[in-house]
GROMACS .gro file of C-alpha atoms in nm:
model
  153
    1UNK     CA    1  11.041  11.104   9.803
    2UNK     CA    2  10.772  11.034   9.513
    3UNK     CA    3  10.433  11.098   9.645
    4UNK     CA    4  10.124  10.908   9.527
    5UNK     CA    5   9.808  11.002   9.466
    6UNK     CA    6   9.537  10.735   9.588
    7UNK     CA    7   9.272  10.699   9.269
    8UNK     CA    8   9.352  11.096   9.221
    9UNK     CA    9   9.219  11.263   9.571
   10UNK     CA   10   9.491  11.493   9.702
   11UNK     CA   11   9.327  11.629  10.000
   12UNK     CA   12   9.056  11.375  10.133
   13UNK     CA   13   8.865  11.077  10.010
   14UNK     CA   14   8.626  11.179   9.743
   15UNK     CA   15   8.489  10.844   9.625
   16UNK     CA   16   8.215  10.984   9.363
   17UNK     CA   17   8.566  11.136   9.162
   18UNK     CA   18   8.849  10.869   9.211
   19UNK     CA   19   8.970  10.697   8.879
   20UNK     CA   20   8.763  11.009   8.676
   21UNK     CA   21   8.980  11.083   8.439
   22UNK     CA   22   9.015  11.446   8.465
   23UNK     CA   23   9.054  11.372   8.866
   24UNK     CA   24   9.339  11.197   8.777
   25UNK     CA   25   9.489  11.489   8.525
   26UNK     CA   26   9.453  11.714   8.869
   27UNK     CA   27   9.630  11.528   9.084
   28UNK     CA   28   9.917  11.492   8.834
   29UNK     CA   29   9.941  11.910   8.730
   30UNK     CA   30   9.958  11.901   9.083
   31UNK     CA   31  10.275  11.738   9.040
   32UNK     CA   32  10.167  11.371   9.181
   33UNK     CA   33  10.127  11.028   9.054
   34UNK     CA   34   9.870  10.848   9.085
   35UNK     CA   35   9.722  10.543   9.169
   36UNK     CA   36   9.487  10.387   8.952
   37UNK     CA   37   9.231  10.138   8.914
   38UNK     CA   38   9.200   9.938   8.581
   39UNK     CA   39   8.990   9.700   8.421
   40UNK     CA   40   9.017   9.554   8.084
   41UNK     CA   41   8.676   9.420   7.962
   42UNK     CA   42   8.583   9.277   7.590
   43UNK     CA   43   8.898   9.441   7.474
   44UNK     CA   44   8.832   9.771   7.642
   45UNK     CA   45   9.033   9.975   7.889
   46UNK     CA   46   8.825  10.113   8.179
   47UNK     CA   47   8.896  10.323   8.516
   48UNK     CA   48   8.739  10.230   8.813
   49UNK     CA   49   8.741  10.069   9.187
   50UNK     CA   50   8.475   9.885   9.268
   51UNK     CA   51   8.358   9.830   8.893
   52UNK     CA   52   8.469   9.920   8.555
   53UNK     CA   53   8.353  10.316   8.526
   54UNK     CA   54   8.561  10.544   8.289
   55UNK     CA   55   8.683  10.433   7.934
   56UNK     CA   56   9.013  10.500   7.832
   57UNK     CA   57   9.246  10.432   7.567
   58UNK     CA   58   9.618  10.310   7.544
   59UNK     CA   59   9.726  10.656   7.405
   60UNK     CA   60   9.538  10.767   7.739
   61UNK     CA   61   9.798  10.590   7.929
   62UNK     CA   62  10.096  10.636   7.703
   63UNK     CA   63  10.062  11.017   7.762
   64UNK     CA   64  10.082  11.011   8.184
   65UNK     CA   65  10.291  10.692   8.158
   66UNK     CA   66  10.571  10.843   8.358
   67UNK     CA   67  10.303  10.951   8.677
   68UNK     CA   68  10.063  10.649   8.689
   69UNK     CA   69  10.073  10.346   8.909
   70UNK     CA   70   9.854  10.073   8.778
   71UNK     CA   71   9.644   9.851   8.979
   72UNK     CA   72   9.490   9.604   8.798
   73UNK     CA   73   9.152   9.534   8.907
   74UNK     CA   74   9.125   9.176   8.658
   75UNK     CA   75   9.370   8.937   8.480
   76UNK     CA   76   9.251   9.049   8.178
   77UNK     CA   77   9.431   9.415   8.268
   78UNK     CA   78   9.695   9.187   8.368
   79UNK     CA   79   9.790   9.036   8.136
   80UNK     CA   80   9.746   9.364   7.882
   81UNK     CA   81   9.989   9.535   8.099
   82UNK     CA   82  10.254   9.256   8.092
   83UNK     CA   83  10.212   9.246   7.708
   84UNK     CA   84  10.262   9.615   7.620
   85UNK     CA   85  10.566   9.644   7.896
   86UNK     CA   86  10.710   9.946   7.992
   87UNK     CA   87  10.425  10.016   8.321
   88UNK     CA   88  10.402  10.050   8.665
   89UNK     CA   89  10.116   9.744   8.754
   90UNK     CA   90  10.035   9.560   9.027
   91UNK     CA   91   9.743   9.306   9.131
   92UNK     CA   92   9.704   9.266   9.514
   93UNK     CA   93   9.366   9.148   9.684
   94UNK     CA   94   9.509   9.123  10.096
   95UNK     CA   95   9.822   9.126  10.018
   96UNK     CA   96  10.082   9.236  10.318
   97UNK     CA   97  10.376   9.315  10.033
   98UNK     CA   98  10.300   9.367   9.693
   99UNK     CA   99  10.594   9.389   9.428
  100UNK     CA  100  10.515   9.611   9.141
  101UNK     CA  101  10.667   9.540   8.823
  102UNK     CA  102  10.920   9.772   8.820
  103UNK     CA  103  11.043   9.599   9.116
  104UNK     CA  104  10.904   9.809   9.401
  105UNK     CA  105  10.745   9.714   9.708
  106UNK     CA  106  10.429   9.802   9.815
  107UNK     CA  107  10.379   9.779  10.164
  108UNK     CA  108  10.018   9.742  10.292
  109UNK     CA  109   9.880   9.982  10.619
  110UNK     CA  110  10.046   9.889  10.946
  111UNK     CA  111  10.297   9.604  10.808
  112UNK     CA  112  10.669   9.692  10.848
  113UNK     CA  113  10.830   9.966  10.591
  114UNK     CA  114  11.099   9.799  10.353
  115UNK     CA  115  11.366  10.052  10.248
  116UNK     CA  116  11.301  10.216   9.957
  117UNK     CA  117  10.934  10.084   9.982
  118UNK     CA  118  10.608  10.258   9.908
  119UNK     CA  119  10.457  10.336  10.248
  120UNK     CA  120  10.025  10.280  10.164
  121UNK     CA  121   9.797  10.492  10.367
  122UNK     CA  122  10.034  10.558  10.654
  123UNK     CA  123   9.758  10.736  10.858
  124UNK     CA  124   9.673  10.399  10.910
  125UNK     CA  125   9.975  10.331  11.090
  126UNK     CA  126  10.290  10.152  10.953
  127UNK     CA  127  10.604  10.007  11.160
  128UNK     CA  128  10.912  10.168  11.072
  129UNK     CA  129  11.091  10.460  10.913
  130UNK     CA  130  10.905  10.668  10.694
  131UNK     CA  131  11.157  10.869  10.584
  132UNK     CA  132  11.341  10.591  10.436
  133UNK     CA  133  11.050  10.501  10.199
  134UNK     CA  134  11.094  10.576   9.828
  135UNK     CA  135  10.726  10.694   9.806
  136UNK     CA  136  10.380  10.775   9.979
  137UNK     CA  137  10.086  10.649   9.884
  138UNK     CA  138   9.763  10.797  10.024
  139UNK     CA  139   9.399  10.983   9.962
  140UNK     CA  140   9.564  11.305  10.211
  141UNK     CA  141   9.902  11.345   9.987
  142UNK     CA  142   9.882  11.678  10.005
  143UNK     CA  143   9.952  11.665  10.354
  144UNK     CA  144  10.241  11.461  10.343
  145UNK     CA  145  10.359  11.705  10.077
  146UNK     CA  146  10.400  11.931  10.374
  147UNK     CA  147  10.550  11.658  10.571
  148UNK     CA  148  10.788  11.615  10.277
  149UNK     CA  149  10.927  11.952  10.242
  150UNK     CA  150  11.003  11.990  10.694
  151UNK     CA  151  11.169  11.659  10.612
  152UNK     CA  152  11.409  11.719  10.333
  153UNK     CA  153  11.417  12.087  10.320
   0.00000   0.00000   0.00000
């Protein structure tokens, strides 16, 4: 089972750090992905929840390609996503489901789990078995990196 880091925070909700950039690098020599926000304004590449916070570049991306999953805060990272290909994105606002582009489901906090699905924030409850989930999505992973390795090991 992948597990995924929510905006970088492994152990706990630390809004003042999610989408930083070396937040993120943590989480993922931690051996997670990650979740993250982006914005593209005037051109520009930018981390951040809320609002646009932390600049990046493409070769910023490029290099953790493999680990990140991409929510896409405006149409304008949208669309820049869909152009270069070859990404994990996603735009949701309320959504229940969410399909990523790499055809994977995102299922939102106490909706039922789809097989193979990526279970978000299931301390929030979800209907269903977890174990059948491709992935875990959450701001606790590390915890359900314990869960993980009672389950499969």
């Amino acid at each position: 089972m992948i597990l995924i880091s929510h905006r970088g925070n492994t152990n706990g909700k630390f809004e003042s750090y999610e989408n930083e950039p070396m937040y993120i690098d943590k989480a993922i020599s931690e051996g997670f992905d990650v979740e993250v926000d982006v914005w593209m304004i005037e051109g520009v590449l930018l981390l951040g929840h809320d609002e646009p916070q932390y600049g990046v570049t493409q070769h910023w991306f490029n290099e953790r390609y493999e680990r990140l999953w991409i929510h896409c805060k405006n149409i304008e990272a949208m669309e820049w996503f869909n152009m270069i290909g070859g990404f994990k994105y996603f735009w949701h606002t309320t959504d229940n489901y969410t399909l990523i582009s790499n055809g994977m489901v995102l299922v939102k906090p106490g909706e039922k789990l789809i097989e193979n699905s990526i279970c978000c924030m299931p301390e929030m409850g979800y209907i269903g078995d977890i174990t059948k989930c491709y992935a875990i999505m959450t701001d606790n992973i590390k915890e359900y990196e314990i869960y993980n390795s009672r389950v499969y090991n």
